Structure formats: C-alpha cells, structure tokens
Amino acid sequence: MNSHAAGTSNGGSGDAGGAGAGAARRNTRMPKYSKFTQQELPACKPILTPKWVVSVFFIVGVIFVPIGVVSLLAARDVVEIIDRYDEACVPGNMTENKLAYIQNSSIPKDCTRTLMVTKDMKQPIFVYYQLDNFYQNHRRYVKSRNDAQLRDPSKANKTSACEPEKTTADGKPIVPCGLIAWSLFNDTYIFARGNENLTVDKKHISWKSDREHKFGKDVYPSNFQNGSLIGGAKLDPNISLSEQEDLIVWMRTAALPTFRKLYGRIYVDLKENDNITVRLSNNYNTYSFGGKKKLVLSTATWLGGKNDFLGYTYLIVGGLCIFLAFAFTLLYFIKPRKLGDHNYLSWNRHPAGR
Amino acid sequence: MGRVGGRRRDRLRWSKLYTFSCFRTPATDDAAGPSAASDGGSAVGGPGFSRVVHCNNPVLHRRKPLKYPTNYISTTKYNVLTFFPKAIFEQFRRVANLYFLLTAILSLTPVCPFSPVSMIAPLAFVVGLSMIKEGVEDWRRFIQDMKVNNRKVAVHNGDGQFGYRHWEDLCVGDVVKVEKDQFFPADLLLLSSSYEDGICYVETMNLDGETNLKVKRSLEVTLPLEEDESFKDFRAMIRCEDPNPSLYTFVGNLEYERQVYAIDPFQILLRDSKLRNTAFIYGVVIFTGHDSKVMQNSTESPSKRSRIERKMDLIIYILFTVLVLISLISSIGFAVRIKLDLPHWWYLQPQNSNKLDDPSHPALSGIFHLITALILYGYLIPISLYVSIELVKVLQAHFINQDIHMFDEETGITAQARTSNLNEELGQVHTILSDKTGTLTCNQMDFLKCSIAGVSYGVGSSEVELAAAKQMASGADDQDIPLQDVWEENNEDEIQLVEGVNFSVGNNRKASIKSFSFDDDRLMQGNWTKEPNSSTILLFFRILSLCHTAIPEINDATGSITYEAESPDEGAFLVAAREFGFEFFKRTQSSVFVREKHTSSKGTTEREFKILNLLEFNSKRKRMSVILKDEDGQILLFCKGADSIIFDRLAKNGRMYEADTTRHLNDYGEAGLRTLALSYRLLEESEYSSWSAEFLKAKTTIGPDRELQLERVSDLIERELILVGATAVEDKLQKGVPQCIDRLAQAGLKIWVLTGDKMETAINIGYACSLLRQGMKRICLSIPTGDQVAHDAKKAAKESLMLQIANGSQMVKLDKDPDAAFALVIDGKALAFALEDDMKHMFLNLAIECASVICCRVSPKQKALVTRLVKEGIGQTTLAIGDGANDVGMIQEADIGVGISGVEGMQAVMASDFSISQFRFLERLLVVHGHWCYKRIAQMICYFFYKNIAFGLTIFYFEAFAGFSGQSVYDDWFMLLFNVVLTSLPVISLGVFEQDVSSEICLQFPALYQQGPKNLFFDWYRILGWMGNGLYSSLAIFFLNLCIFYDQAIRAGGQTADMAAVGTTMFTCIIWAVNMQIALTMSHFTWIQHLFVWGSITTWYLFILAYGMTLRSRDNYKILLEVLGPAPLYWAATLLVTAACNIPYLIHISYQRSCNPLDHHVIQEIKYLRKDVEDQTMWKRERSKARQKTKIGFTARVDAKIKQIRGKLHKKGPALTIHTVS
C-alpha cells in the first residue's frame, strides 16, 4: 500500500552507476516498433462508393438471373408421376376402420394401381415412396440406433441407445437394433407396362460410403422382428446388412416429416400415355397416425428432381438486385452526393446543433 | 541511528521563530497537567474512544484483551486457500456463467440434447481463463503488498537497543525511529525529533496531495526522549479514539509519569506520509496496518464494468427471455404432441415410453422438455461472447501497452491497461476529473519573471505567450479561417514575428538550472548594478534570499547547495537568489548567512542577518514576514505575500511602483504564472522593541484567542510596507498538458480539477493550463471564515453557500452572451456542504453550466464524493486521473481511473484501471484507443448477437418440424465448433484490428470522439437493427433451405436429402452468411482479417472434409465428398442463401452512406480519394472545424490573447510591447 519512492533510497546506488546505463535499460523497455503492435499494418479499406454499390447489385443480378433461368428449365424438364395409394388400397368395406385392416395380417394387402405417364420419361426413372406426417426426425427415433453394431459383427451386443428396441424378451441383442430399423418400410412395388414387366433395379440406391463403411459386409440380422411387437419389414438373416439397401436408405433419417426415399430405378424409357400397372403390397401402417403414402416415379436432371422453388428464388433475388442497381443509380442521380463531400460532415450539417 | 555530532549543531529551536499554526501546543504547555484533557479529551473512554496503547510495551498488544491487528497489510482479494472457492464463486456470480453451469450439470442427465462434453468443455474453458486472469492480477497485488510489508524500520527492542524489523512485524505500542525521507510505517505519536523542540517536517503527498511540508510537534513532556537509551524505561499509556478514516482529527490522551496530556493531530504522524528535513524522529505506534487512518480511508476497490457491458447484460436478459419464451413454446408444443399424437406414432413404440416422453403424463414430459429446450436453444446466448470479449480486450490492452506514442522516454514507462475491462469505456468519457499536483504539474517551480521597481524583467515566455506569438506569426489574419493547429509544428526556439521582433523561449535557451528559467541580461552576471534602481533591486534579492523558512543542505561531494523548503515556490526563490548572486548557505538558531556577489568581477562577501521574528505563512494570512537585523544594526521587515494583501498594507510612500507592478502582475497572471508581491519596511529600534514586547505577550497568551492575538499583533507590524516588486513563478506544467487539455476540450470533454491545494494555487494552475482565462466569469464558492460558535456557524455557512450557488445559477441563466464562459471555483469546506444531499443537485446543475470547475482543498474522500456526484448526477462516463494516494478514492470511484505512474508512489497506479506516465498521453488513450476500442467492442457485440440469433433460431424453427422433440438438425460437433472455431476468429479480428479511421485522423478530428459519448454504435436502434438482421437471416437460412430440400431428389442420381445433408447445407449457409456479414461490417482489412474471414470459411470445408473421413461420424460420413460436393443444388443453395441474407444489410449501409453519411464515412472517402492531399485548404479547414468550440482550453485562450495583441498593435503601431531580443 505504499510507494516505491521509498525503495529508491535503497536502489539509489544502482542508479548512480551512470545515466548511460540507466538510459540503456530504459530503452530496452521501450516497446519494439512493429507495424503490427502499432496497428499500422497495411490494410485495404474498401468503401462503398456508388460505383461499387451499383456494380455489386448489378453483378449479383446478372449472375443470379441466368442461374434462375437454368435451374427453372432443369426443373421443368423433370417428369414426375405421383400416386397416393394409402386410401385407395383399403378395401371398400374397411374404409371406416383402416387400422383394423392394416393390423390384421390375415387380410391380403395386395393392391393394384395404374399410372398414366403424362410425358415422355427418359431412363433412369426413379421410384420413390413418399411418407407424410412421419416423424423420422423425432429425437426419440433418431437416437434409437447403434452404429457400432451395424458396422462390426463383434459388437452385436452394443445396443446402447437403442431403447426401446434393444433386445428380445429373453435378452438377446437385436441386430440391427433400435426403432429406426424396427420400423423399416415394407411396402413393395412391381411395375409392368402392359404385359412387359419393368424391372426395378434396387442396387446402389444407397450411398456408396454407407454400404462400404457403415453397414458391415459380415453383419447379419439376428433376432430382428422376433419380439411380440412387429414393426415394419423383416430382414433376410442370410443377407449381410451392407446388401440390405432398403434398410440402409431407411436408416438415413429424413429431415422433415414429409420425405421421399429411393425405392429403386427403372432403366426403361417411358412414353407419353403409357399405362403402368403397379402391383403393390400395402403393408406399412400409416393409418394409425394419418400419414399419406405415395408412390412417385420421377426423372432427374443434373440439378435433381422437380424443384421450381430454387429457380424462382434465384430469379426473384437476381431481379431484386438488378432493380436495386437501378434504384441506387437513380438515387445517385436524384440526390447526388459527391464522394468525400465535406459539407456532409456533421459539423457542417448542423452548425447550430452543438 | 548513530547521530553525528555535527548534526547536533544544526539543531534549531524553530518554536522561537515560528508563531502560528503548529504552535498551538504551547497552550497545552502551559496547561500541562491533568486538566489538559479538557477539550477533546473529555470524550476519551467513551464509545468510539476505547483504544488503549501501552507505549513501549507491545507485548501487551499481542494477546487479548488489547490485541490489535499487526501492521501487516493485504490488499489482495484471495489467498491460497480461498482462491479456488472464492474465485469460482466470483465467476458464477455472472448470471450467464451460472446459466451455463446449470446447463452443463443438466447435460449429464438424459434431458440434454447434446453430449455432455460439448456443454462442459466450453464452460470449463471460459471459467478457467477468467480465473487465471483473476489469479494473475491478485498475485501482482500480493507482490506489491509484500514489498510494503517487508520494508524495514528501526524498532526499540528493549534496553534502549533499536533494531531493524519488517513493517509487518510492527505492533501497537512499539517505539520506532524513523529517519529522514522514510515513510512512517504506521500511525505514530511523535515523541521527539532531531530538533531540540521536537518538531519535524512531514510530507503528506500520499495522503492529500499537498506538496508543501507540514510541521508536526511533539509534546513538551516527551522531549527528553531523544536518545535511543532513553527508551529503556519509557512507559506511558495512550487512551484514544478507535480507528477511523478522518485524516485531520485525532482525540486522545497521553498518560505519562502519572499525568495526563491531551494529544491533538499535531502530534500524530500518519502512515504513508514521509519524514522530510528532519534527521530522525521517535514515535510510538498507535494504529497499525488496516487500523491506520490511510488504510481506513482506502475503500474496497470496486470491480468496474463498462457501460457497454452493462447494456450487454441487459441484452442477454432480453435474449434469455426470448430463450425462455421459445423454450416454453417448444415444451408446450411437445406436451401437446405427446398427448395427442404420440400414441398414434407406433414407430416410436409409445407404449414403451419413459418419463421424458410419456403420453400419459404430458405435463411432466413438458416440464422435462423445457429443460431440454433451454439447453438446445442456448446458442441464442453466446457462451463464447464472454471469452471472445475477454480475449479481445486483453489484446486491445496489449496494443495500448505497446503503443510507442504513449511511451515516456524519460521514465521508460509505457502506458498500461491494468484492467482490460474498460477499454471501450475510454471511448465514451464525458467528464474528466483531474488531480493537479503531479498530474497536471510537475510540482516544480521555475522562476521566470520578476518586476522590480516597476520594471519587468525576464524575457522568457510562458507557453501561452509562445503559442499566441506563433499564431500571429503564422499569419492567421483572416478571421474567417479559424485557428490552425497551434501545436502542429515543432517548437522552435525563436519565432520571427512579422515586424521583426523575436520571441525567445526561456526553457530551451541554455543548460537549464532546475527551478530557474529566468533570462534577462539586465539582471544576470551582476549587470543589475548598472540598472537605475539598483538599490531596490538589491533589496529585492535580499528579500528573496532571506524571507523564507528553508534549510540549506550542502552536498559534501560537490559543494553545491540544495534547499529544503516548505514549498517549491520558496525553493525557486532561493535558487533564483543564488543565481543572482545572493547565495543563502547557512542557517543557525538566530541567523541566516548569505554569500553575496554583486558583480562578476568582485569576490563574494558573507553576510549574517540576525533573525528576530518569523511570521510564517498560512492560508488565512496569505503572507509571510521576517524581521531581521542586518550587519549595520538596522532592523528590517521583509514581507512577501499575495498581491492583494500586500497592496492593502503599503505605506503612502511605498506605492511608487504600485501601478506598474499591478500591470505586470496582471500580465503574469494572464501568462499562467504564480505571483507574489515583495515588500519591506524599515523599523526603528524603539518601534520594534515596543512591538516585540506586545508580540511576546500575545505569544504567551493562554487560551483560544491566542492565535487571534498573534494575528492582531502581527498585523500591527506588517503595515506601512514599501513595495519592491513582484515575482512570477511558473508552476511547471507537465509536458504537453495545456495542449492535451485543449484537445480534450475540443473533443467535447469536460474537465474538472480537484486539488488539495490552496485556492490561489489552484486558480493559478487553472490559468496555466488554460482552464481559466481572463474574461471568464468566475464563480467562487467558499465559506466565510471567522465563525466562532460551531453550531450556528454550520447553519449560517450552509445558508450562505446556498445563496452563493443560487446567485451563481442566476448569473449563468441571465447571461445572454453565447460566448460567455463561466468558471466555478469551490473550496473544500464549501464543498463539504455542497455535497450534502439537499444541496448537491443545485451544485451539480451549476457546475454543469460552467465551462470549467476547480475544486480546491478537497480531501481524498471528497474527491471520491465529487466523482460520485458527477458520475451519478450526470449519468455519463467519468474518468478520474491522478497520481498520488490521495487520488485513490476518486480513481476507484470513477468509471475509469487513470493513474499517473510518475514519481509519487504507486498507490494511484495500483488502484487505477489504466496507468500512463504523463498526462498528455491521456489524449491518445482516449481519442485514439478509446475511440477504436469503443467501436470495436460495440460492433463486435452487435455482430455476436446477430450471429447467434441467426444460428440459434434455425434450431428452433426446425423443432416445429420435428414434433418439438428436441432433435437438432445439426451435428453436435457443428454446434460446438460454431462459436468456438468457425466464427470466432473473424469477430475477434473485428474486435482487435478494426479501425474506422487511422490514428492520425482520430487525433486530427476530435469531433469523431463524440461518436462514443453519444453512443452512436451501441444504441438500441443499432442493437435492435442487428437483432432484426439476425432474425431475418435465420428465417432466410432455414426456410430457403427447407423449400429447396423439401422432398425432391438433390442429385442426378435421384437420391433425396436426409437430415445430415439438410443440416450440413444449412450450416454451410450460416457459415457463409455470417462471414460475409462480417466482411461487410469491417472497413479495415489487413492480411489478418482476410486470413480469418476467408480462413473461417475454408476451415469449415476442411473440417467437414476431415470430419467426414472419420468413422465416428454417423450420417456425416463423407458427406461433402460423396453427398453434397457433387450436388450442384448444394452450391446453388449456398450462393442463394448467402446473397439473400446479406442483401438487406448491404442496402442499408449503401443507403446510409449515400444519404446519411456519418463523419467517419466522409473522412474515409476523403482519404480514399486522396482529397486531403489535393485540396489541403479544405482538409485543414475541416480539421479545425472538427474541434468543438470550446470556452476553455488553450485555443480559446490564444484567441483572446491574439485579440489583445491585435488591439495593442492597432494602438501602438508596429512597436510591440513584448520584449525584444537584441
């Protein structure tokens, strides 16, 4: 709590050694000059001149509008056939009690739908099933899996996080465990054009990395769907998980409660007005939660599926930018302000306002 | 210890010469006896007066019941044991930290949507960092304390032996011997000193900032205790008041040899004051350590937070409310979904639910979910904000420390940001409260001019005159062009005036002698003998060399003489007299010896003057006199004092030079010099002897009116004076002080001076640093003296003060002249009343109206109170600057405390938030660093909120699409890294490196500083704007991506997007959007900013690549390489969303710049177009316009001076009245 001044009386002899030494010592305490420490680093100081503003907006507009046009065209090229079949496939006498229908395994679930091709469709044609109001993104659902178990046969016992579908009643681990796998989608489709069967290629509908790294080649389903509660599809215990591509696709949980998943591809061109007969087995229960089921046949372009939104948004944003470019040009003409005009300094503008 | 025999000879009995002030003691002398404890002593023993000290028997105080604390002091907050719990407690007093702690604890339970590590690690990091910082700061304090505690002092060990002991080991009751220039280790009772009559000189700089020495005097009865041996059997008891913070009072009794003597403050030596001019003293310890008055005065150093941070807290509360709100929405949504929908969601096996989502107990689940949601949306409240701000501030502080422009080459001390909490507060200062001595002035007096016999001598110019001359010379004749920057050019030694008249600068003329800057060949080298009034000049010099109380000290090595004077003025006079050839070299009990050398050729003669009486200076008399007998037996009275006092006492025939001298005195005053008038009187033997008798009678008067008697008698002799001349001493301002004050005033800052000095001194300094000038209307508030009855006087004083304030306010109000400037000068006593609750607002309102405010004779506590009044009354940021221990209170009280790390001890620095070595560095600290830091922090915080809102809300939106289940669309790791890695460096670089304009421009355009006090960059408009921007961005990011990735294939291969793909794309968009946003916000790109901004975006891609390589990841495995990278949709979405997010902000800044540019925008443009080079007149003109029109400060002063000189020129033609150098 006291001053150093008293200390100097003791340290005085040191200082008396010579002013030169003292000065040298002081100079070493001088901060070293560097552009960094003095905050004088060379810097580029861009400022928004009218030229810049107009050209930025204009350039963004000029880039965005073509992108919008191109993606809109691409989206327009896509031919898409959507068929909702969940209602239609319920037998007429059970429309009042769909739940009983779907839960009664003794009632045959076969159903035939006819699709009309509205436009020529170039192969490959993608077959999707679309579910509605199905919360694959529910936290309880998303958590309920174990990746280690899927990848490694020696870790079959690792069923942590798989509640409530971890083990069978007698404690044997379920492979693959968890709600996701348990609720695997199990509707099947068989397509025919007239009498000609259209084979659905179910190979490589999943991501390559999933097949090769995340689902083991030597991991086989075991104890799956053996319990009292049967969820969705059963798996052939003799086929390794890496080849169960439907499962792999299903396990990629969707972000939204409405989602499509790839079912397979048809490598046949379809002509306008072709009639496609679909024989499907309507097994999957969406009736209890009022979800829709749709079958989708769609082509794809370089940009993906039928997605007008992207093109329109690009056009809107691009158009807005071009409009802004003009608006600012106009503004600069109507209300020009010379750059660096000192009259705009606050002390010149409000001389009285001090 | 070993007293040299020689020194004994020097011992003087000052009491014979001294008359007033400290010598109230004879009163107790005469009343020496039990009855002496009459006035103050009656209270002893009562409540608050229970202390008992057994002198020389410290053992009694080491145990109960009289156990008092040791002299160990500690100013640290923690010790080894308490550090951990206490520091942690401190950390979690921050609401935000507490919140994060709570979430971290909850993360261990299943309600947490993330892994526990991702919650605990950042918190541990943040808290750890802050605690380390605390620890280091406290360690420094500890080291400082140890230094003090380990100082040594000689203590009586019994048997008359003294040995050195550490300060901390001192006990109450110890007898200590303090030697010259040492600090007193504790509060002591003075027993005896090296002077026979037991007086000693004390410098109380650290207590009250006053530099003149104070005289203390021991009780007569303890005088015999003057040898080490005499303490062998010394026993006495002191009963006195309990520890209290009042520096100027003391009530107590000394019981010694079975008699009771009253002790008053004149016998008390306070800790932290210093023994001066006295070889040694003996004293007995009364108060130790934290009981000592100075420690009692020290207030707990408050932890300060900047205005911006406090506002930031408010914003955090708002965000927290939003957080709770959306969490409530989520949990209600969740509960509803659970109740209504979950039973139907067979794929979730609702029949196997646990408590967290049990359809049969939706309310309970909802409550659990509330916690989940609070954690999930916690990203709204940026945990990294605190870390980032802390880091940024440390770096900013580092820049302040490293600033080469704030490095003082003389002392080798750099500026130091001692706490980095307040950097941005520097940019918002509204009022500066400054100490005077040591802060504005060096406390070094320079004899600059004198007026003898009506002739002014001394060609040196004070700084004011100099600048005025320069201004004239630069030809700023055109009234339309305001003043150019007076200080811009380097100081030249001589300035050629248009008329061919030279000004010379005294300071730089030759190898300067300390305290002496006088230069005039008419007086130097004995030339004065050739002057027409040489006899008067001789008298003048004699007065200088004789009329004082100083003691010469001969340096044995060089033979040169230094003077130990009570005030630096006196020292300057003696040095001046020596330079003129009148060297005072010896003082004895009754005589003063002067070596006179009249001409350079002649040798020296030693003269002895017998001192008959010494009527010393006090603030009431404002004069001092000596009565002496010269070698011819002539009795002379020399008197020096304030001009008004002296002029009143002049004889009819003594007014010969009055008119001229008055004129000179005005000139000197205007030039900021301290003036004193000198006079003498010849006394007849008979006249003197009759007076002497009366004086002796007065001196021996018993009772309270003794002093009045003395005064009356002195008054009798101090009249019929003959004026000789006047002196003008420059109270050396610290380098660059007037300039700095000028600039700060131009930047719109208010400056108050608070000083412990006398009113006259304070006013002089006010002149010297241009806070006052002629033509200013001065309102002086003081309490009329002469009050007798304490009770009534108080009321009367209060009423009179009330009246004075009211009159002052009225005066200010009624003044129609817009240029009229008012100055308020208030004295400590008046201030005591003015600070009372019922008056303080009146006082403050008056003070605000005044251009400058000077408070004199204020105690440390009052300084703090004034600071508080200003801080709370005006509601703006205050900065207190000071250098001594007496400034500690105000430094701690102010929003920002700045310590001057000069020669005066370290207390001020230790208590300060920033330390600089010279007042002038304050300008750069505020105008450059403050301005930058304010903008940086403000922008940084705004951006932080933007960023976290933009990010955090997307998580919330997603919940609506995930059944409010608490699932996040982003991977845990993305979220963890978002604040810590992916977006932290750009915002840190914004906070550390952003410069709207360069440092030169900050200094050239002081008006830019006003952006801080006006808070243009952190007002609600701006904060809400940024928040709105964040809200907009979150909406754009989420819903655009949602629509793009709704259900369609995202690639030519027909694959649809899963949650990982959507989340990663959205995250990519966020990274792009927020980084583009910061790029738009920045106006200063060095390679560092480029690296950080673009590097952050690159880091994101690198991270997602690397993350995609590890098997640990689930759905993000190879997401970029395999899933998103080849998908044009991904890139198209990124581009679209980034653009969409930033366009509104771009429109805003483009529009603002084109239609409503702020000052720094225009200046940036001028710089950008190099207009400042092309159109220099415009640039110069704008620069001077950018200064606030001030009523104080140098520029205003120079203006006035120029007008004055112009007027003279006009009248007298080319002949200037300023001294010419031949």
PDB file of C-alpha atoms in Angstrom, chain B residues 537-663:
ATOM      1  CA  ILE B 537      16.970  45.515  -6.921  1.00  0.00           C
ATOM      2  CA  LEU B 538      19.412  44.762  -4.142  1.00  0.00           C
ATOM      3  CA  LEU B 539      16.563  44.808  -1.683  1.00  0.00           C
ATOM      4  CA  PHE B 540      14.524  42.593  -3.905  1.00  0.00           C
ATOM      5  CA  PHE B 541      17.271  39.989  -3.983  1.00  0.00           C
ATOM      6  CA  ARG B 542      17.765  40.242  -0.266  1.00  0.00           C
ATOM      7  CA  ILE B 543      14.101  39.568   0.297  1.00  0.00           C
ATOM      8  CA  LEU B 544      14.344  36.561  -1.940  1.00  0.00           C
ATOM      9  CA  SER B 545      17.293  35.187  -0.077  1.00  0.00           C
ATOM     10  CA  LEU B 546      16.137  35.999   3.442  1.00  0.00           C
ATOM     11  CA  CYS B 547      12.392  35.836   3.665  1.00  0.00           C
ATOM     12  CA  HIS B 548      11.802  32.102   3.917  1.00  0.00           C
ATOM     13  CA  THR B 549      11.930  29.116   6.229  1.00  0.00           C
ATOM     14  CA  ALA B 550      14.142  26.882   4.171  1.00  0.00           C
ATOM     15  CA  ILE B 551      17.202  24.984   5.295  1.00  0.00           C
ATOM     16  CA  PRO B 552      20.272  24.721   3.112  1.00  0.00           C
ATOM     17  CA  GLU B 553      21.822  21.357   2.522  1.00  0.00           C
ATOM     18  CA  ILE B 554      25.360  21.258   1.383  1.00  0.00           C
ATOM     19  CA  ASN B 555      26.283  18.411  -0.806  1.00  0.00           C
ATOM     20  CA  ASP B 556      29.636  17.328   0.554  1.00  0.00           C
ATOM     21  CA  ALA B 557      30.867  15.946  -2.727  1.00  0.00           C
ATOM     22  CA  THR B 558      30.261  18.902  -4.969  1.00  0.00           C
ATOM     23  CA  GLY B 559      29.888  21.702  -2.503  1.00  0.00           C
ATOM     24  CA  SER B 560      26.691  22.750  -4.173  1.00  0.00           C
ATOM     25  CA  ILE B 561      23.743  23.736  -2.086  1.00  0.00           C
ATOM     26  CA  THR B 562      20.249  22.447  -2.272  1.00  0.00           C
ATOM     27  CA  TYR B 563      17.389  23.834  -0.279  1.00  0.00           C
ATOM     28  CA  GLU B 564      14.828  22.038   1.758  1.00  0.00           C
ATOM     29  CA  ALA B 565      11.909  24.351   1.548  1.00  0.00           C
ATOM     30  CA  GLU B 566       8.379  24.084   2.791  1.00  0.00           C
ATOM     31  CA  SER B 567       7.025  24.858  -0.607  1.00  0.00           C
ATOM     32  CA  PRO B 568       8.565  24.586  -4.028  1.00  0.00           C
ATOM     33  CA  ASP B 569       7.999  28.312  -4.566  1.00  0.00           C
ATOM     34  CA  GLU B 570      10.408  29.103  -1.818  1.00  0.00           C
ATOM     35  CA  GLY B 571      12.936  26.754  -3.269  1.00  0.00           C
ATOM     36  CA  ALA B 572      12.635  28.506  -6.595  1.00  0.00           C
ATOM     37  CA  PHE B 573      13.193  31.883  -4.946  1.00  0.00           C
ATOM     38  CA  LEU B 574      16.314  30.679  -3.248  1.00  0.00           C
ATOM     39  CA  VAL B 575      17.704  29.198  -6.416  1.00  0.00           C
ATOM     40  CA  ALA B 576      16.915  32.436  -8.184  1.00  0.00           C
ATOM     41  CA  ALA B 577      18.591  34.481  -5.481  1.00  0.00           C
ATOM     42  CA  ARG B 578      21.620  32.235  -5.741  1.00  0.00           C
ATOM     43  CA  GLU B 579      21.770  32.734  -9.480  1.00  0.00           C
ATOM     44  CA  PHE B 580      21.553  36.455  -8.995  1.00  0.00           C
ATOM     45  CA  GLY B 581      24.486  36.269  -6.638  1.00  0.00           C
ATOM     46  CA  PHE B 582      22.830  36.002  -3.231  1.00  0.00           C
ATOM     47  CA  GLU B 583      23.532  32.532  -2.045  1.00  0.00           C
ATOM     48  CA  PHE B 584      21.858  31.526   1.157  1.00  0.00           C
ATOM     49  CA  PHE B 585      24.125  28.883   2.620  1.00  0.00           C
ATOM     50  CA  LYS B 586      23.672  28.594   6.336  1.00  0.00           C
ATOM     51  CA  ARG B 587      21.034  28.942   8.956  1.00  0.00           C
ATOM     52  CA  THR B 588      21.578  28.912  12.649  1.00  0.00           C
ATOM     53  CA  GLN B 589      19.265  29.300  15.539  1.00  0.00           C
ATOM     54  CA  SER B 590      19.168  33.018  15.155  1.00  0.00           C
ATOM     55  CA  SER B 591      20.859  33.931  11.932  1.00  0.00           C
ATOM     56  CA  VAL B 592      20.778  33.487   8.238  1.00  0.00           C
ATOM     57  CA  PHE B 593      24.004  33.633   6.310  1.00  0.00           C
ATOM     58  CA  VAL B 594      24.139  34.798   2.732  1.00  0.00           C
ATOM     59  CA  ARG B 595      27.070  34.857   0.386  1.00  0.00           C
ATOM     60  CA  GLU B 596      26.710  37.938  -1.747  1.00  0.00           C
ATOM     61  CA  LYS B 597      28.450  38.531  -5.011  1.00  0.00           C
ATOM     62  CA  HIS B 598      27.417  41.780  -6.532  1.00  0.00           C
ATOM     63  CA  THR B 599      29.372  41.807  -9.750  1.00  0.00           C
ATOM     64  CA  SER B 600      31.034  39.028 -11.575  1.00  0.00           C
ATOM     65  CA  SER B 601      34.425  40.569 -11.154  1.00  0.00           C
ATOM     66  CA  LYS B 602      34.268  41.174  -7.432  1.00  0.00           C
ATOM     67  CA  GLY B 603      34.620  38.417  -4.911  1.00  0.00           C
ATOM     68  CA  THR B 604      31.970  37.256  -2.528  1.00  0.00           C
ATOM     69  CA  THR B 605      31.158  38.609   0.870  1.00  0.00           C
ATOM     70  CA  GLU B 606      29.463  36.628   3.549  1.00  0.00           C
ATOM     71  CA  ARG B 607      26.799  38.442   5.437  1.00  0.00           C
ATOM     72  CA  GLU B 608      24.966  37.448   8.528  1.00  0.00           C
ATOM     73  CA  PHE B 609      21.455  38.545   9.226  1.00  0.00           C
ATOM     74  CA  LYS B 610      20.030  38.125  12.664  1.00  0.00           C
ATOM     75  CA  ILE B 611      16.511  36.805  12.533  1.00  0.00           C
ATOM     76  CA  LEU B 612      14.401  38.454  15.171  1.00  0.00           C
ATOM     77  CA  ASN B 613      10.996  37.144  14.284  1.00  0.00           C
ATOM     78  CA  LEU B 614       9.431  34.974  11.743  1.00  0.00           C
ATOM     79  CA  LEU B 615       5.759  35.416  10.949  1.00  0.00           C
ATOM     80  CA  GLU B 616       5.114  32.474   8.785  1.00  0.00           C
ATOM     81  CA  PHE B 617       2.732  31.809   6.021  1.00  0.00           C
ATOM     82  CA  ASN B 618      -0.702  30.418   6.410  1.00  0.00           C
ATOM     83  CA  SER B 619      -3.606  30.415   4.092  1.00  0.00           C
ATOM     84  CA  LYS B 620      -5.512  32.918   6.128  1.00  0.00           C
ATOM     85  CA  ARG B 621      -2.736  35.480   6.264  1.00  0.00           C
ATOM     86  CA  LYS B 622      -1.525  34.807   2.747  1.00  0.00           C
ATOM     87  CA  ARG B 623       1.784  36.413   3.565  1.00  0.00           C
ATOM     88  CA  MET B 624       4.933  35.754   5.479  1.00  0.00           C
ATOM     89  CA  SER B 625       7.418  38.097   7.052  1.00  0.00           C
ATOM     90  CA  VAL B 626      10.781  38.025   8.691  1.00  0.00           C
ATOM     91  CA  ILE B 627      12.084  40.689  10.968  1.00  0.00           C
ATOM     92  CA  LEU B 628      15.821  40.818  10.954  1.00  0.00           C
ATOM     93  CA  LYS B 629      18.761  42.893  11.899  1.00  0.00           C
ATOM     94  CA  ASP B 630      21.452  43.347   9.311  1.00  0.00           C
ATOM     95  CA  GLU B 631      25.155  43.847   9.956  1.00  0.00           C
ATOM     96  CA  ASP B 632      24.661  47.560  10.248  1.00  0.00           C
ATOM     97  CA  GLY B 633      22.229  47.039  13.054  1.00  0.00           C
ATOM     98  CA  GLN B 634      19.294  48.149  11.001  1.00  0.00           C
ATOM     99  CA  ILE B 635      16.029  46.361  11.693  1.00  0.00           C
ATOM    100  CA  LEU B 636      14.128  45.384   8.594  1.00  0.00           C
ATOM    101  CA  LEU B 637      10.871  43.656   7.982  1.00  0.00           C
ATOM    102  CA  PHE B 638      10.672  41.707   4.765  1.00  0.00           C
ATOM    103  CA  CYS B 639       7.282  40.623   3.695  1.00  0.00           C
ATOM    104  CA  LYS B 640       6.131  38.605   0.766  1.00  0.00           C
ATOM    105  CA  GLY B 641       2.593  37.618   0.023  1.00  0.00           C
ATOM    106  CA  ALA B 642      -0.392  37.674  -2.274  1.00  0.00           C
ATOM    107  CA  ASP B 643      -0.572  40.949  -4.137  1.00  0.00           C
ATOM    108  CA  SER B 644      -3.954  41.965  -2.794  1.00  0.00           C
ATOM    109  CA  ILE B 645      -2.777  41.522   0.767  1.00  0.00           C
ATOM    110  CA  ILE B 646       0.465  43.373   0.293  1.00  0.00           C
ATOM    111  CA  PHE B 647      -1.110  46.235  -1.605  1.00  0.00           C
ATOM    112  CA  ASP B 648      -3.503  46.801   1.239  1.00  0.00           C
ATOM    113  CA  ARG B 649      -0.654  47.264   3.608  1.00  0.00           C
ATOM    114  CA  LEU B 650       1.523  49.622   1.660  1.00  0.00           C
ATOM    115  CA  ALA B 651       2.643  52.864   3.145  1.00  0.00           C
ATOM    116  CA  LYS B 652       1.801  56.069   1.372  1.00  0.00           C
ATOM    117  CA  ASN B 653       5.348  56.453   0.226  1.00  0.00           C
ATOM    118  CA  GLY B 654       5.567  52.775  -0.613  1.00  0.00           C
ATOM    119  CA  ARG B 655       3.213  52.946  -3.553  1.00  0.00           C
ATOM    120  CA  MET B 656       5.684  54.298  -6.023  1.00  0.00           C
ATOM    121  CA  TYR B 657       5.609  51.253  -8.217  1.00  0.00           C
ATOM    122  CA  GLU B 658       2.133  50.085  -7.468  1.00  0.00           C
ATOM    123  CA  ALA B 659       0.599  50.916 -10.821  1.00  0.00           C
ATOM    124  CA  ASP B 660       3.354  49.378 -12.886  1.00  0.00           C
ATOM    125  CA  THR B 661       3.603  46.354 -10.685  1.00  0.00           C
ATOM    126  CA  THR B 662      -0.126  45.790 -10.828  1.00  0.00           C
ATOM    127  CA  ARG B 663       0.040  45.860 -14.592  1.00  0.00           C
TER     128      ARG B 663
END
